[in-house]
Amino acid sequence: MHKATIILVLGVCAAGCKEDPEPTPDSGMATPDAARDMPADGDVADVNVPPDADPGPLMGRRTLLPIQSGVSTDGAADITAALSGEARAGRYTTSETGFHGIWSHCKQGDFKLYNDRIETCVSNEISSRYETFAGGGLLDVRVVGQNGPDIFDLYAGKIGFNAAHPETVEVVRDGSDGGPAVIRAVGTDMPAAYFVGVAGHQLFKQMQLTVSVEYRLAPGDDFVEILTYVTNATDRPAMVQKGDLIAWGDRATTYRQGVGFGDGSPEFSWMAAHGDGHAFAWATPDDPLISLSASFGDPPWEITQAPAFVLQPGESFAHFGRMFIGESLDPVVRQAREFLGETVPMQRTAHVVDASGADVSGRRIEVFDADGTSIAGGTTDAAGRALVSVPDGSHRVEISGVTGGGGGPQDVVFGGPGATITVPTVAVLELEATVDGAPSPASVTITGPLGDYEGVAWAGHNRVELMPGTWTVTFARGPEYDWTSQEVTVAAGEVAQVTGSLVRLMDTANWIAADFHQHMEPSSDSRVWLEDRVLDNAGQGVELVVPTDHDVVTDLVPFIESAALGGFMSTFPGAELSPAIAHTNVYPLVRVPSAPGRGTVPISVLEAEGPRRRSVPELIAEVRAMPGNPVVQINHARGSSGLFDLVGFDPEVGPAAVTHAWFTTDFDAMEVSNGDDCQQFKDWAGLWNAGVEPTPIGSSDSHGIWGDVGSRRTYLYAPGTTASAVSGELTRDVVKAGQVTIGTSVILDFTDGLLPGATVDGSSGTVDFAVRVQSAAWVAVDSIRVIVNGVEVEQIAVASADTTTDYEATISV
């Protein structure tokens, strides 16, 4: 008996890395002094201050603050009361923290630090983040009264490439004495968990320093003062660097000192970010820092550090700064600059209107001096206004445009309270799509001589602003449907209704189109918003969307529901375990918001000997112990993050010849269409010839937006199941049974009831397959290749077809 698995493969590639050697542990981990009795520091100041001592000026102090007499380590018992002229710190005793949204990480047991102006959350010893082994970071921040989603991600203390690793997090001043509220995290330094897991433990070493991070909030302030205080309690010198790990979150746009919104010099004393009614600025009067992330444009993390220096045994250093919190960019930047002693020009209002005089909202504005240096920026509010601190005179101003231009630059004279800036009046297209007469999501591409637009037509997401003119509007919905294109001429101020009517062409009854590998904003290398990713999949006709963010479990259910797309698609959580080599998908998973990585399998572990990267067999063994029996899928097995290049797998020889400790064949599926498709197919065939039978998978591995998802897809055999009712359990069973076929713009299946993954009787020497090949309206199949045991045995020429079905006949093998 022989298994016949027939697939169609078309694909994209990934890149080979070397094995990380086993770690050489240090002599042991230093035990930090208790949070409430720090050692004296003769180089900076005496910090062994007894309770009730005169604290002097608390804010701005570069030493740890004295403990408030009688304060509980949990802080104030009541952290729900509105404040006036006071600050408070206390522990959340329920899961209702008031913060929400994809970038909210605050959980029960964490600490609230707030006054009558701002509210913040500081993690307890256990973090829900995946970057570090422990908590103690600033998680969520907002202005009092804001109820929208939190967009701030994380601030954590950093020493070189190590992070602060607290063993205790507690309140040392709860603010009930009328002074500042203070939360202190005390522990040691530790390599960041994510860096260890990705790059290996040999690159990062614990220095066994004593590290304390204080978060201070005074009454009436709209900034959190942060002090990272480091003591070398060892008997040997340590090479150290001041620095920060700042993750603004993918919904915030970074604005850097001397650079503005673009790329440029990474040196700074302040930096800021803003988005959707939130703004933040970090400023430090210490030596200027270098942003190691600046060259990457608009990254989710800012990894900053100052020049290295030697910290002798018994010496300490302090890294000090303030995190300003507001609702718009210029006010927090202004505060940061004033904190650093700069003379800041007058704050003015830039009022943006169109040619008809109507206010223009949601446009980003940037002001430059005569040397071309960005000096102010912001986003216009509902009244078309943005605050900018600029001197009197003429300045070049750039305003983010719409499709086709309309944003400048132009010279604007600022004087008095501000300036009015006129931009062209836009036109609007309102887009709708139908499939066989019923409303449907569809992908939309708008092209013209002035620019291009890509998006989705769907209720609530169908309004596109662009410059007046003639545009070509194209509607599509993936390979299973036809497409339509039309020219539309629209004038300034006009709203034009455009409808695309599509027809389903492919017969995919009993099959569900799935994409098992795609990334979005929780991934460190994707900035695609979750709601956009849902729309993108809907527009491409993907019926099962499995989010597989790097080392984070993501759940798209709320976003599908809010977009009213539940009738078109299903989803369940997954994750991509992402050491530098052997990226591996796991699905379905259960999202656990309070767990590190939201419930993923950690790629590094902290043991008594120190941090260690985990091997592929170790990660898979943990997955096998999880409830629900998730699918283990090897991704892009060739290239820099591929398992087979690392271990030297040769499909002509087979897996038995591989001796590398990281190699395993304990996986259920593997991508054969995502990367070097020819090589991946050979690898898959070589495994099957050796009796190892992973299910072949095609997936997009999409990191960008609009059009890439579903470009490679896996069709699941699921008779009687609608697109809205595909469960994780059904998917797991179908994938593990191998009942899938892979397509890009072509799908191959059987018309005689045979299924991929089935066992057939080959004892007669010949097996017949009733094969059907369908292709998208824009594709013509010209040949079918018949492959047996990895070897091509026949090539069948296919005449061009005027119908969707290019071939339907019986093949004898």
XYZ file of N, CA and C in Angstrom, residues 35-38 47-55 61 64-71 172-173 177 184:
78
model
N 15.009 45.372 48.423
C 14.579 46.624 47.811
C 14.567 47.767 48.805
N 14.377 47.466 50.080
C 14.165 48.528 51.047
C 15.421 48.803 51.878
N 16.575 48.247 51.459
C 17.813 48.509 52.189
C 18.981 48.428 51.223
N 19.101 49.439 50.354
C 20.127 49.447 49.337
C 21.474 49.819 49.923
N 22.596 56.369 49.623
C 21.213 55.978 49.369
C 20.654 55.108 50.476
N 21.454 54.800 51.474
C 20.967 54.001 52.586
C 20.240 54.925 53.555
N 19.126 55.492 53.057
C 18.414 56.521 53.808
C 17.357 55.868 54.668
N 17.336 56.103 55.953
C 16.330 55.473 56.815
C 14.943 56.071 56.561
N 13.896 55.323 56.853
C 12.548 55.883 56.739
C 12.416 57.143 57.589
N 11.565 58.035 57.126
C 11.246 59.290 57.814
C 12.352 60.330 57.732
N 13.473 60.012 57.081
C 14.494 61.042 56.912
C 13.970 62.113 55.974
N 14.473 63.328 56.109
C 14.057 64.407 55.217
C 14.489 64.046 53.799
N 13.548 63.797 52.922
C 13.930 63.331 51.584
C 14.510 64.414 50.708
N 16.009 63.684 41.846
C 17.111 63.125 42.632
C 17.678 61.893 41.921
N 18.270 56.611 44.979
C 17.013 56.002 45.375
C 16.396 56.787 46.523
N 15.102 56.886 46.526
C 14.408 57.719 47.499
C 14.207 56.986 48.820
N 14.112 57.732 49.903
C 13.824 57.104 51.203
C 12.421 56.513 51.211
N 12.252 55.499 52.008
C 10.971 54.811 52.092
C 10.013 55.618 52.971
N 8.808 55.725 52.515
C 7.786 56.423 53.309
C 7.429 55.566 54.523
N 7.386 56.163 55.665
C 7.131 55.444 56.903
C 5.759 54.783 56.870
N 5.728 53.480 57.202
C 4.476 52.759 57.335
C 3.815 52.361 56.038
N 4.437 52.623 54.912
C 3.795 52.320 53.636
C 3.792 50.810 53.399
N 7.323 52.009 47.440
C 8.124 52.545 48.545
C 7.579 53.884 49.040
N 6.761 54.523 48.222
C 6.045 55.724 48.653
C 4.678 55.692 47.954
N 1.334 60.953 51.796
C 1.929 62.055 52.563
C 1.923 63.363 51.782
N 9.329 50.811 43.098
C 10.738 50.427 42.912
C 10.832 48.952 42.549
